[in-house]
Amino acid sequence: MRASSQGIHISGAERIVPVSQVNQVVNSLVERAFSHSRGSADSISIKLEEIKEKPENIPSLRVFEISDRKKYSIEDIVSKLFLKVGIDRDTSLKVYRTLLSGPSPDGNVMRGAMIVEMETGKRLEPDSFRGVRATYMDFTESALRSFKEATGKNFTENFKEAVVLSSKVLNCKGIVAEMCISDDPNYTTGYVSLKGLGYVRIHKMKAKGCPFGGRAFFVEKETDVKKVINYLERKPVLIDRFSGYTLASFMEILSF
Ligand code: WAQ
Ligand code: MG
């Protein structure tokens, strides 16, 4: 589903469901398009597509949330997390600043993600205006239920979708990390996902009111970028288990 108002994109979402649930899910997507915080849609596009290939079933990332965010600068948090997978401070902070200054060559946000070579910081996505879009992914009903139970009052639609997306992305061969900052001026919670650790939820990842954001997928040297893009843009993936939610101090998370 894609919804816009006066030509401006306001929300989008995708689902993978059994045929028997299509009606109900289409209804809930329409509902959602009308009630988005960025305004009510005046144009909604819904596309339905039969999935020919059996989806790959994978577990979600384990989710952590930093409980003592205020004790640290965002630069410290970002750089120390990326160091855990061997990405140096200069590289992670350069990417962080790029996302916050409009990562497209025209200075706007991208629709998709940058691909960054972890050793050099070089951008590898073929189209830097658009970026690479991860699609064809969803929670199963039971995994979504566990996610909602575990996250309780901290559950948000953005949070859920980000965990689904990042679980698929980190499952891709060659990808070792992801950085994400919402482009919604009011949504300041972002995350860093690391291979071997999981999804680390970070409050105040940007200043309130900032209209920039974006995503970066970090790959190992000599990764076949075409294969990565093909997997992210085409392979259907269902997250069939939720791996847990842990609220902990930053130092504790770093020690996992
Ligand atoms: N594939 C790749 N990149 C994408 C995709 C996608 N499907 N969708 C969005 N992006 C990129 C694009 O550059 C956007 O500008 C940027 O990500 C941010 O997208 O735990 O809301 O939809 O509560 O604004 C993080 C949730 C929310 C944190 C992220 O992203 C939490 C969010 P947004
Ligand atoms: Mg957004």
PDB file of C-alpha atoms and ligand atoms in Angstrom:
ATOM      1  CA  MET A   1       0.000   0.000   0.000  1.00  0.00           C
ATOM      2  CA  ARG A   2       1.192   3.481  -0.845  1.00  0.00           C
ATOM      3  CA  ALA A   3      -0.673   6.567   0.214  1.00  0.00           C
ATOM      4  CA  SER A   4      -0.112  10.195  -0.654  1.00  0.00           C
ATOM      5  CA  SER A   5      -1.705  13.541  -0.019  1.00  0.00           C
ATOM      6  CA  GLN A   6      -1.450  16.336  -2.598  1.00  0.00           C
ATOM      7  CA  GLY A   7       1.223  14.384  -4.389  1.00  0.00           C
ATOM      8  CA  ILE A   8       3.359  13.882  -1.284  1.00  0.00           C
ATOM      9  CA  HIS A   9       4.041  10.391   0.041  1.00  0.00           C
ATOM     10  CA  ILE A  10       2.602   9.870   3.538  1.00  0.00           C
ATOM     11  CA  SER A  11       2.716   6.170   4.222  1.00  0.00           C
ATOM     12  CA  GLY A  12       3.475   2.764   2.799  1.00  0.00           C
ATOM     13  CA  ALA A  13       3.267  -0.807   4.042  1.00  0.00           C
ATOM     14  CA  GLU A  14       3.418  -4.342   2.758  1.00  0.00           C
ATOM     15  CA  ARG A  15       2.172  -7.709   3.998  1.00  0.00           C
ATOM     16  CA  ILE A  16       2.532 -11.379   3.105  1.00  0.00           C
ATOM     17  CA  VAL A  17      -0.637 -13.284   4.043  1.00  0.00           C
ATOM     18  CA  PRO A  18      -2.664 -16.363   3.076  1.00  0.00           C
ATOM     19  CA  VAL A  19      -5.266 -15.718   0.356  1.00  0.00           C
ATOM     20  CA  SER A  20      -8.022 -16.203   2.941  1.00  0.00           C
ATOM     21  CA  GLN A  21      -6.896 -13.047   4.794  1.00  0.00           C
ATOM     22  CA  VAL A  22      -6.496 -10.742   1.812  1.00  0.00           C
ATOM     23  CA  ASN A  23      -9.803  -8.900   2.268  1.00  0.00           C
ATOM     24  CA  GLN A  24      -9.254  -8.176   5.904  1.00  0.00           C
ATOM     25  CA  VAL A  25      -5.642  -7.074   5.407  1.00  0.00           C
ATOM     26  CA  VAL A  26      -6.530  -4.749   2.522  1.00  0.00           C
ATOM     27  CA  ASN A  27      -9.128  -3.136   4.782  1.00  0.00           C
ATOM     28  CA  SER A  28      -6.649  -2.558   7.558  1.00  0.00           C
ATOM     29  CA  LEU A  29      -4.126  -1.031   5.129  1.00  0.00           C
ATOM     30  CA  VAL A  30      -6.754   1.393   3.824  1.00  0.00           C
ATOM     31  CA  GLU A  31      -7.672   2.273   7.402  1.00  0.00           C
ATOM     32  CA  ARG A  32      -4.038   2.945   8.109  1.00  0.00           C
ATOM     33  CA  ALA A  33      -3.613   5.187   5.051  1.00  0.00           C
ATOM     34  CA  PHE A  34      -6.478   7.370   6.298  1.00  0.00           C
ATOM     35  CA  SER A  35      -5.160   7.699   9.827  1.00  0.00           C
ATOM     36  CA  HIS A  36      -1.447   8.412   9.381  1.00  0.00           C
ATOM     37  CA  SER A  37       0.124  11.080  11.571  1.00  0.00           C
ATOM     38  CA  ARG A  38       1.418  12.865   8.479  1.00  0.00           C
ATOM     39  CA  GLY A  39      -2.133  13.514   7.276  1.00  0.00           C
ATOM     40  CA  SER A  40      -5.061  11.754   5.642  1.00  0.00           C
ATOM     41  CA  ALA A  41      -4.451  10.268   2.193  1.00  0.00           C
ATOM     42  CA  ASP A  42      -6.201  11.636  -0.903  1.00  0.00           C
ATOM     43  CA  SER A  43      -4.715   8.902  -3.084  1.00  0.00           C
ATOM     44  CA  ILE A  44      -4.120   5.276  -2.106  1.00  0.00           C
ATOM     45  CA  SER A  45      -2.560   2.595  -4.312  1.00  0.00           C
ATOM     46  CA  ILE A  46      -2.921  -1.035  -3.375  1.00  0.00           C
ATOM     47  CA  LYS A  47      -1.178  -3.773  -5.303  1.00  0.00           C
ATOM     48  CA  LEU A  48      -1.912  -7.471  -4.761  1.00  0.00           C
ATOM     49  CA  GLU A  49       0.494 -10.060  -6.025  1.00  0.00           C
ATOM     50  CA  GLU A  50       0.588 -13.834  -5.798  1.00  0.00           C
ATOM     51  CA  ILE A  51       3.921 -15.046  -4.444  1.00  0.00           C
ATOM     52  CA  LYS A  52       5.164 -17.823  -6.729  1.00  0.00           C
ATOM     53  CA  GLU A  53       8.114 -18.858  -4.620  1.00  0.00           C
ATOM     54  CA  LYS A  54       7.732 -20.400  -1.155  1.00  0.00           C
ATOM     55  CA  PRO A  55       8.888 -17.753   1.362  1.00  0.00           C
ATOM     56  CA  GLU A  56      12.056 -18.412   3.328  1.00  0.00           C
ATOM     57  CA  ASN A  57      11.269 -18.730   7.070  1.00  0.00           C
ATOM     58  CA  ILE A  58      13.731 -17.057   9.414  1.00  0.00           C
ATOM     59  CA  PRO A  59      13.784 -15.945  13.076  1.00  0.00           C
ATOM     60  CA  SER A  60      13.731 -12.223  13.892  1.00  0.00           C
ATOM     61  CA  LEU A  61      16.756 -10.404  15.189  1.00  0.00           C
ATOM     62  CA  ARG A  62      16.991 -10.222  18.960  1.00  0.00           C
ATOM     63  CA  VAL A  63      15.866  -6.723  19.986  1.00  0.00           C
ATOM     64  CA  PHE A  64      17.677  -4.581  22.579  1.00  0.00           C
ATOM     65  CA  GLU A  65      16.727  -1.131  23.804  1.00  0.00           C
ATOM     66  CA  ILE A  66      19.190   1.219  25.468  1.00  0.00           C
ATOM     67  CA  SER A  67      17.791   2.190  28.878  1.00  0.00           C
ATOM     68  CA  ASP A  68      20.372   4.864  29.769  1.00  0.00           C
ATOM     69  CA  ARG A  69      20.617   6.722  26.475  1.00  0.00           C
ATOM     70  CA  LYS A  70      21.011  10.074  28.270  1.00  0.00           C
ATOM     71  CA  LYS A  71      24.425   9.159  29.710  1.00  0.00           C
ATOM     72  CA  TYR A  72      26.076   9.094  26.283  1.00  0.00           C
ATOM     73  CA  SER A  73      26.441  11.201  23.183  1.00  0.00           C
ATOM     74  CA  ILE A  74      24.894   9.758  20.028  1.00  0.00           C
ATOM     75  CA  GLU A  75      28.379   9.702  18.452  1.00  0.00           C
ATOM     76  CA  ASP A  76      29.631   7.467  21.270  1.00  0.00           C
ATOM     77  CA  ILE A  77      26.711   5.103  20.942  1.00  0.00           C
ATOM     78  CA  VAL A  78      26.916   4.781  17.169  1.00  0.00           C
ATOM     79  CA  SER A  79      30.694   4.432  16.984  1.00  0.00           C
ATOM     80  CA  LYS A  80      30.988   1.924  19.842  1.00  0.00           C
ATOM     81  CA  LEU A  81      28.266  -0.281  18.423  1.00  0.00           C
ATOM     82  CA  PHE A  82      29.810  -0.379  14.949  1.00  0.00           C
ATOM     83  CA  LEU A  83      33.250  -1.136  16.385  1.00  0.00           C
ATOM     84  CA  LYS A  84      31.791  -4.435  17.602  1.00  0.00           C
ATOM     85  CA  VAL A  85      31.634  -5.671  14.003  1.00  0.00           C
ATOM     86  CA  GLY A  86      34.935  -4.078  12.976  1.00  0.00           C
ATOM     87  CA  ILE A  87      33.641  -0.842  11.457  1.00  0.00           C
ATOM     88  CA  ASP A  88      35.778   2.099  12.530  1.00  0.00           C
ATOM     89  CA  ARG A  89      34.579   5.324  14.105  1.00  0.00           C
ATOM     90  CA  ASP A  90      35.323   7.525  11.077  1.00  0.00           C
ATOM     91  CA  THR A  91      33.253   5.305   8.802  1.00  0.00           C
ATOM     92  CA  SER A  92      30.217   4.923  11.051  1.00  0.00           C
ATOM     93  CA  LEU A  93      30.093   8.605  11.946  1.00  0.00           C
ATOM     94  CA  LYS A  94      30.532   9.689   8.341  1.00  0.00           C
ATOM     95  CA  VAL A  95      27.538   7.541   7.366  1.00  0.00           C
ATOM     96  CA  TYR A  96      25.544   8.876  10.322  1.00  0.00           C
ATOM     97  CA  ARG A  97      26.169  12.462   9.162  1.00  0.00           C
ATOM     98  CA  THR A  98      25.398  11.598   5.546  1.00  0.00           C
ATOM     99  CA  LEU A  99      21.995  10.179   6.502  1.00  0.00           C
ATOM    100  CA  LEU A 100      21.229  13.331   8.435  1.00  0.00           C
ATOM    101  CA  SER A 101      22.150  15.705   5.646  1.00  0.00           C
ATOM    102  CA  GLY A 102      20.079  14.160   2.834  1.00  0.00           C
ATOM    103  CA  PRO A 103      21.960  11.138   1.420  1.00  0.00           C
ATOM    104  CA  SER A 104      20.729  11.526  -2.177  1.00  0.00           C
ATOM    105  CA  PRO A 105      23.117  13.473  -4.473  1.00  0.00           C
ATOM    106  CA  ASP A 106      20.422  16.189  -4.727  1.00  0.00           C
ATOM    107  CA  GLY A 107      20.416  16.597  -0.934  1.00  0.00           C
ATOM    108  CA  ASN A 108      17.033  14.935  -0.385  1.00  0.00           C
ATOM    109  CA  VAL A 109      16.175  11.709   1.410  1.00  0.00           C
ATOM    110  CA  MET A 110      16.429   8.521  -0.625  1.00  0.00           C
ATOM    111  CA  ARG A 111      13.495   6.122  -1.047  1.00  0.00           C
ATOM    112  CA  GLY A 112      15.797   3.192  -0.375  1.00  0.00           C
ATOM    113  CA  ALA A 113      19.069   2.503   1.388  1.00  0.00           C
ATOM    114  CA  MET A 114      22.733   3.193   0.754  1.00  0.00           C
ATOM    115  CA  ILE A 115      25.061   0.204   0.511  1.00  0.00           C
ATOM    116  CA  VAL A 116      28.357   0.911   2.234  1.00  0.00           C
ATOM    117  CA  GLU A 117      31.571  -1.099   2.022  1.00  0.00           C
ATOM    118  CA  MET A 118      32.481  -1.621   5.680  1.00  0.00           C
ATOM    119  CA  GLU A 119      36.277  -1.404   5.295  1.00  0.00           C
ATOM    120  CA  THR A 120      36.388   1.760   3.154  1.00  0.00           C
ATOM    121  CA  GLY A 121      33.076   3.565   3.674  1.00  0.00           C
ATOM    122  CA  LYS A 122      32.608   3.583  -0.100  1.00  0.00           C
ATOM    123  CA  ARG A 123      29.033   3.715  -1.385  1.00  0.00           C
ATOM    124  CA  LEU A 124      28.180   0.826  -3.682  1.00  0.00           C
ATOM    125  CA  GLU A 125      24.469   1.238  -4.502  1.00  0.00           C
ATOM    126  CA  PRO A 126      24.001   1.571  -8.285  1.00  0.00           C
ATOM    127  CA  ASP A 127      21.469   4.416  -7.988  1.00  0.00           C
ATOM    128  CA  SER A 128      22.263   6.871  -5.185  1.00  0.00           C
ATOM    129  CA  PHE A 129      19.113   8.895  -5.772  1.00  0.00           C
ATOM    130  CA  ARG A 130      16.794   5.944  -5.163  1.00  0.00           C
ATOM    131  CA  GLY A 131      18.912   3.486  -3.171  1.00  0.00           C
ATOM    132  CA  VAL A 132      18.044  -0.169  -2.602  1.00  0.00           C
ATOM    133  CA  ARG A 133      14.580  -1.164  -1.324  1.00  0.00           C
ATOM    134  CA  ALA A 134      14.063  -4.204   0.870  1.00  0.00           C
ATOM    135  CA  THR A 135      10.629  -5.735   0.155  1.00  0.00           C
ATOM    136  CA  TYR A 136       8.705  -9.027   0.307  1.00  0.00           C
ATOM    137  CA  MET A 137       8.863  -9.583   4.058  1.00  0.00           C
ATOM    138  CA  ASP A 138       6.443  -9.919   6.967  1.00  0.00           C
ATOM    139  CA  PHE A 139       5.926 -11.476  10.405  1.00  0.00           C
ATOM    140  CA  THR A 140       3.753 -14.569  10.643  1.00  0.00           C
ATOM    141  CA  GLU A 141       0.689 -14.072  12.808  1.00  0.00           C
ATOM    142  CA  SER A 142       2.208 -15.923  15.756  1.00  0.00           C
ATOM    143  CA  ALA A 143       5.553 -14.091  15.550  1.00  0.00           C
ATOM    144  CA  LEU A 144       3.666 -10.780  15.501  1.00  0.00           C
ATOM    145  CA  ARG A 145       1.723 -11.864  18.581  1.00  0.00           C
ATOM    146  CA  SER A 146       4.965 -12.636  20.470  1.00  0.00           C
ATOM    147  CA  PHE A 147       6.443  -9.317  19.353  1.00  0.00           C
ATOM    148  CA  LYS A 148       3.412  -7.416  20.668  1.00  0.00           C
ATOM    149  CA  GLU A 149       3.440  -9.304  23.958  1.00  0.00           C
ATOM    150  CA  ALA A 150       7.156  -8.726  24.484  1.00  0.00           C
ATOM    151  CA  THR A 151       7.198  -5.024  23.603  1.00  0.00           C
ATOM    152  CA  GLY A 152       3.932  -4.089  25.352  1.00  0.00           C
ATOM    153  CA  LYS A 153       3.435  -0.343  25.641  1.00  0.00           C
ATOM    154  CA  ASN A 154       6.576   0.291  23.580  1.00  0.00           C
ATOM    155  CA  PHE A 155       4.999  -1.296  20.507  1.00  0.00           C
ATOM    156  CA  THR A 156       4.634   1.001  17.495  1.00  0.00           C
ATOM    157  CA  GLU A 157       3.834   0.191  13.863  1.00  0.00           C
ATOM    158  CA  ASN A 158       7.178   1.745  12.779  1.00  0.00           C
ATOM    159  CA  PHE A 159       9.031  -0.372  15.322  1.00  0.00           C
ATOM    160  CA  LYS A 160       7.392  -3.586  14.091  1.00  0.00           C
ATOM    161  CA  GLU A 161       8.080  -2.837  10.445  1.00  0.00           C
ATOM    162  CA  ALA A 162      11.676  -1.921  11.155  1.00  0.00           C
ATOM    163  CA  VAL A 163      12.287  -5.212  12.999  1.00  0.00           C
ATOM    164  CA  VAL A 164      10.803  -7.147  10.074  1.00  0.00           C
ATOM    165  CA  LEU A 165      12.880  -5.230   7.518  1.00  0.00           C
ATOM    166  CA  SER A 166      16.114  -5.433   9.476  1.00  0.00           C
ATOM    167  CA  SER A 167      15.683  -9.153  10.203  1.00  0.00           C
ATOM    168  CA  LYS A 168      15.512  -9.799   6.471  1.00  0.00           C
ATOM    169  CA  VAL A 169      18.383  -7.432   5.707  1.00  0.00           C
ATOM    170  CA  LEU A 170      20.795  -8.902   8.281  1.00  0.00           C
ATOM    171  CA  ASN A 171      19.931 -12.394   7.061  1.00  0.00           C
ATOM    172  CA  CYS A 172      21.410 -11.507   3.656  1.00  0.00           C
ATOM    173  CA  LYS A 173      24.828 -12.993   2.909  1.00  0.00           C
ATOM    174  CA  GLY A 174      27.500 -10.271   2.978  1.00  0.00           C
ATOM    175  CA  ILE A 175      25.588  -7.743   5.116  1.00  0.00           C
ATOM    176  CA  VAL A 176      27.103  -7.204   8.579  1.00  0.00           C
ATOM    177  CA  ALA A 177      25.258  -4.150   9.882  1.00  0.00           C
ATOM    178  CA  GLU A 178      22.509  -1.609   9.293  1.00  0.00           C
ATOM    179  CA  MET A 179      21.986   1.974  10.466  1.00  0.00           C
ATOM    180  CA  CYS A 180      18.499   3.512  10.330  1.00  0.00           C
ATOM    181  CA  ILE A 181      17.125   6.953  11.094  1.00  0.00           C
ATOM    182  CA  SER A 182      13.495   7.753  10.272  1.00  0.00           C
ATOM    183  CA  ASP A 183      12.830  10.621   7.885  1.00  0.00           C
ATOM    184  CA  ASP A 184       9.712  11.506   9.884  1.00  0.00           C
ATOM    185  CA  PRO A 185      10.480  14.802  11.708  1.00  0.00           C
ATOM    186  CA  ASN A 186       8.634  13.579  14.829  1.00  0.00           C
ATOM    187  CA  TYR A 187      10.007  10.044  14.972  1.00  0.00           C
ATOM    188  CA  THR A 188      13.420  10.364  16.565  1.00  0.00           C
ATOM    189  CA  THR A 189      13.959   6.730  17.596  1.00  0.00           C
ATOM    190  CA  GLY A 190      16.314   4.881  15.270  1.00  0.00           C
ATOM    191  CA  TYR A 191      18.382   1.724  15.425  1.00  0.00           C
ATOM    192  CA  VAL A 192      21.616  -0.034  14.625  1.00  0.00           C
ATOM    193  CA  SER A 193      21.533  -3.749  13.763  1.00  0.00           C
ATOM    194  CA  LEU A 194      24.672  -5.854  14.024  1.00  0.00           C
ATOM    195  CA  LYS A 195      25.402  -9.388  12.888  1.00  0.00           C
ATOM    196  CA  GLY A 196      25.909 -11.574  15.972  1.00  0.00           C
ATOM    197  CA  LEU A 197      24.079  -9.163  18.305  1.00  0.00           C
ATOM    198  CA  GLY A 198      20.747  -7.988  16.957  1.00  0.00           C
ATOM    199  CA  TYR A 199      18.637  -4.849  16.650  1.00  0.00           C
ATOM    200  CA  VAL A 200      19.634  -2.066  19.045  1.00  0.00           C
ATOM    201  CA  ARG A 201      16.898   0.507  19.507  1.00  0.00           C
ATOM    202  CA  ILE A 202      18.246   4.015  20.126  1.00  0.00           C
ATOM    203  CA  HIS A 203      16.142   6.914  21.363  1.00  0.00           C
ATOM    204  CA  LYS A 204      16.938  10.468  20.251  1.00  0.00           C
ATOM    205  CA  MET A 205      18.950   9.327  17.284  1.00  0.00           C
ATOM    206  CA  LYS A 206      18.281  12.735  15.727  1.00  0.00           C
ATOM    207  CA  ALA A 207      16.927  16.098  16.852  1.00  0.00           C
ATOM    208  CA  LYS A 208      13.144  16.545  16.856  1.00  0.00           C
ATOM    209  CA  GLY A 209      11.955  18.384  13.738  1.00  0.00           C
ATOM    210  CA  CYS A 210      14.767  17.132  11.515  1.00  0.00           C
ATOM    211  CA  PRO A 211      13.238  16.109   8.141  1.00  0.00           C
ATOM    212  CA  PHE A 212      16.180  13.916   7.122  1.00  0.00           C
ATOM    213  CA  GLY A 213      16.957  10.264   7.691  1.00  0.00           C
ATOM    214  CA  GLY A 214      17.728   7.124   5.798  1.00  0.00           C
ATOM    215  CA  ARG A 215      19.189   3.661   5.911  1.00  0.00           C
ATOM    216  CA  ALA A 216      22.625   2.220   5.242  1.00  0.00           C
ATOM    217  CA  PHE A 217      23.433  -1.469   4.766  1.00  0.00           C
ATOM    218  CA  PHE A 218      27.096  -2.285   5.466  1.00  0.00           C
ATOM    219  CA  VAL A 219      28.675  -5.077   3.418  1.00  0.00           C
ATOM    220  CA  GLU A 220      31.967  -6.954   3.617  1.00  0.00           C
ATOM    221  CA  LYS A 221      34.600  -6.362   0.954  1.00  0.00           C
ATOM    222  CA  GLU A 222      34.073  -8.423  -2.191  1.00  0.00           C
ATOM    223  CA  THR A 223      30.372  -8.908  -1.563  1.00  0.00           C
ATOM    224  CA  ASP A 224      28.431  -9.515  -4.745  1.00  0.00           C
ATOM    225  CA  VAL A 225      26.256  -6.383  -4.640  1.00  0.00           C
ATOM    226  CA  LYS A 226      23.993  -7.615  -7.451  1.00  0.00           C
ATOM    227  CA  LYS A 227      23.163 -10.720  -5.438  1.00  0.00           C
ATOM    228  CA  VAL A 228      22.502  -8.613  -2.333  1.00  0.00           C
ATOM    229  CA  ILE A 229      20.116  -6.371  -4.244  1.00  0.00           C
ATOM    230  CA  ASN A 230      18.353  -9.313  -5.822  1.00  0.00           C
ATOM    231  CA  TYR A 231      17.818 -10.921  -2.406  1.00  0.00           C
ATOM    232  CA  LEU A 232      16.622  -7.708  -0.744  1.00  0.00           C
ATOM    233  CA  GLU A 233      14.307  -6.644  -3.574  1.00  0.00           C
ATOM    234  CA  ARG A 234      12.865 -10.023  -4.610  1.00  0.00           C
ATOM    235  CA  LYS A 235      13.209 -12.905  -2.163  1.00  0.00           C
ATOM    236  CA  PRO A 236      10.048 -13.457  -0.072  1.00  0.00           C
ATOM    237  CA  VAL A 237      10.906 -13.868   3.617  1.00  0.00           C
ATOM    238  CA  LEU A 238       8.595 -14.655   6.540  1.00  0.00           C
ATOM    239  CA  ILE A 239       9.782 -13.973  10.082  1.00  0.00           C
ATOM    240  CA  ASP A 240       8.211 -16.901  11.919  1.00  0.00           C
ATOM    241  CA  ARG A 241       9.737 -16.507  15.409  1.00  0.00           C
ATOM    242  CA  PHE A 242      10.389 -13.472  17.591  1.00  0.00           C
ATOM    243  CA  SER A 243      13.766 -13.763  19.333  1.00  0.00           C
ATOM    244  CA  GLY A 244      13.150 -11.535  22.355  1.00  0.00           C
ATOM    245  CA  TYR A 245      13.212  -7.990  23.662  1.00  0.00           C
ATOM    246  CA  THR A 246      15.716  -6.796  26.279  1.00  0.00           C
ATOM    247  CA  LEU A 247      15.811  -3.371  27.887  1.00  0.00           C
ATOM    248  CA  ALA A 248      19.360  -2.881  29.197  1.00  0.00           C
ATOM    249  CA  SER A 249      22.089  -0.351  29.870  1.00  0.00           C
ATOM    250  CA  PHE A 250      24.379   0.575  27.003  1.00  0.00           C
ATOM    251  CA  MET A 251      27.394  -1.055  28.668  1.00  0.00           C
ATOM    252  CA  GLU A 252      25.444  -4.250  29.162  1.00  0.00           C
ATOM    253  CA  ILE A 253      24.359  -4.298  25.526  1.00  0.00           C
ATOM    254  CA  LEU A 254      27.949  -3.735  24.386  1.00  0.00           C
ATOM    255  CA  SER A 255      29.022  -6.760  26.417  1.00  0.00           C
ATOM    256  CA  PHE A 256      26.608  -9.195  24.738  1.00  0.00           C
TER     257      PHE A 256
HETATM  258  N1  WAQ B   1      14.145  -0.502   2.048  1.00  0.00           N
HETATM  259  C1  WAQ B   1      15.257   0.248   2.160  1.00  0.00           C
HETATM  260  N2  WAQ B   1      15.274   1.469   2.678  1.00  0.00           N
HETATM  261  C2  WAQ B   1      14.111   1.982   3.094  1.00  0.00           C
HETATM  262  C3  WAQ B   1      12.884   1.270   3.005  1.00  0.00           C
HETATM  263  C4  WAQ B   1      12.942  -0.030   2.443  1.00  0.00           C
HETATM  264  N3  WAQ B   1      11.845  -0.775   2.312  1.00  0.00           N
HETATM  265  N4  WAQ B   1      11.887   2.051   3.506  1.00  0.00           N
HETATM  266  C5  WAQ B   1      12.465   3.191   3.899  1.00  0.00           C
HETATM  267  N5  WAQ B   1      13.809   3.167   3.642  1.00  0.00           N
HETATM  268  C6  WAQ B   1      14.788   4.209   3.930  1.00  0.00           C
HETATM  269  C7  WAQ B   1      14.490   5.502   3.214  1.00  0.00           C
HETATM  270  O1  WAQ B   1      15.713   6.104   2.887  1.00  0.00           O
HETATM  271  C8  WAQ B   1      13.817   6.329   4.272  1.00  0.00           C
HETATM  272  O2  WAQ B   1      14.106   7.694   4.116  1.00  0.00           O
HETATM  273  C9  WAQ B   1      14.466   5.830   5.545  1.00  0.00           C
HETATM  274  O3  WAQ B   1      14.751   4.457   5.309  1.00  0.00           O
HETATM  275  C10 WAQ B   1      13.596   5.973   6.770  1.00  0.00           C
HETATM  276  O4  WAQ B   1      12.327   5.391   6.495  1.00  0.00           O
HETATM  277  O5  WAQ B   1      12.546   0.870  16.929  1.00  0.00           O
HETATM  278  O6  WAQ B   1      10.193   4.995  10.221  1.00  0.00           O
HETATM  279  O7  WAQ B   1       9.988   4.806   6.951  1.00  0.00           O
HETATM  280  O8  WAQ B   1      10.955   2.407  16.884  1.00  0.00           O
HETATM  281  O9  WAQ B   1      11.005   6.977   7.911  1.00  0.00           O
HETATM  282  C11 WAQ B   1      12.743   3.015  12.959  1.00  0.00           C
HETATM  283  C12 WAQ B   1      12.014   2.368  14.068  1.00  0.00           C
HETATM  284  C13 WAQ B   1      11.723   3.706  12.129  1.00  0.00           C
HETATM  285  C14 WAQ B   1      12.761   2.548  15.305  1.00  0.00           C
HETATM  286  C15 WAQ B   1      12.261   3.884  10.779  1.00  0.00           C
HETATM  287  O10 WAQ B   1      11.782   4.706   8.695  1.00  0.00           O
HETATM  288  C16 WAQ B   1      12.020   1.891  16.447  1.00  0.00           C
HETATM  289  C17 WAQ B   1      11.287   4.577   9.903  1.00  0.00           C
HETATM  290  P1  WAQ B   1      11.160   5.538   7.506  1.00  0.00           P
HETATM  291 MG    MG B   2       9.068   7.722   6.872  1.00  0.00          MG
END
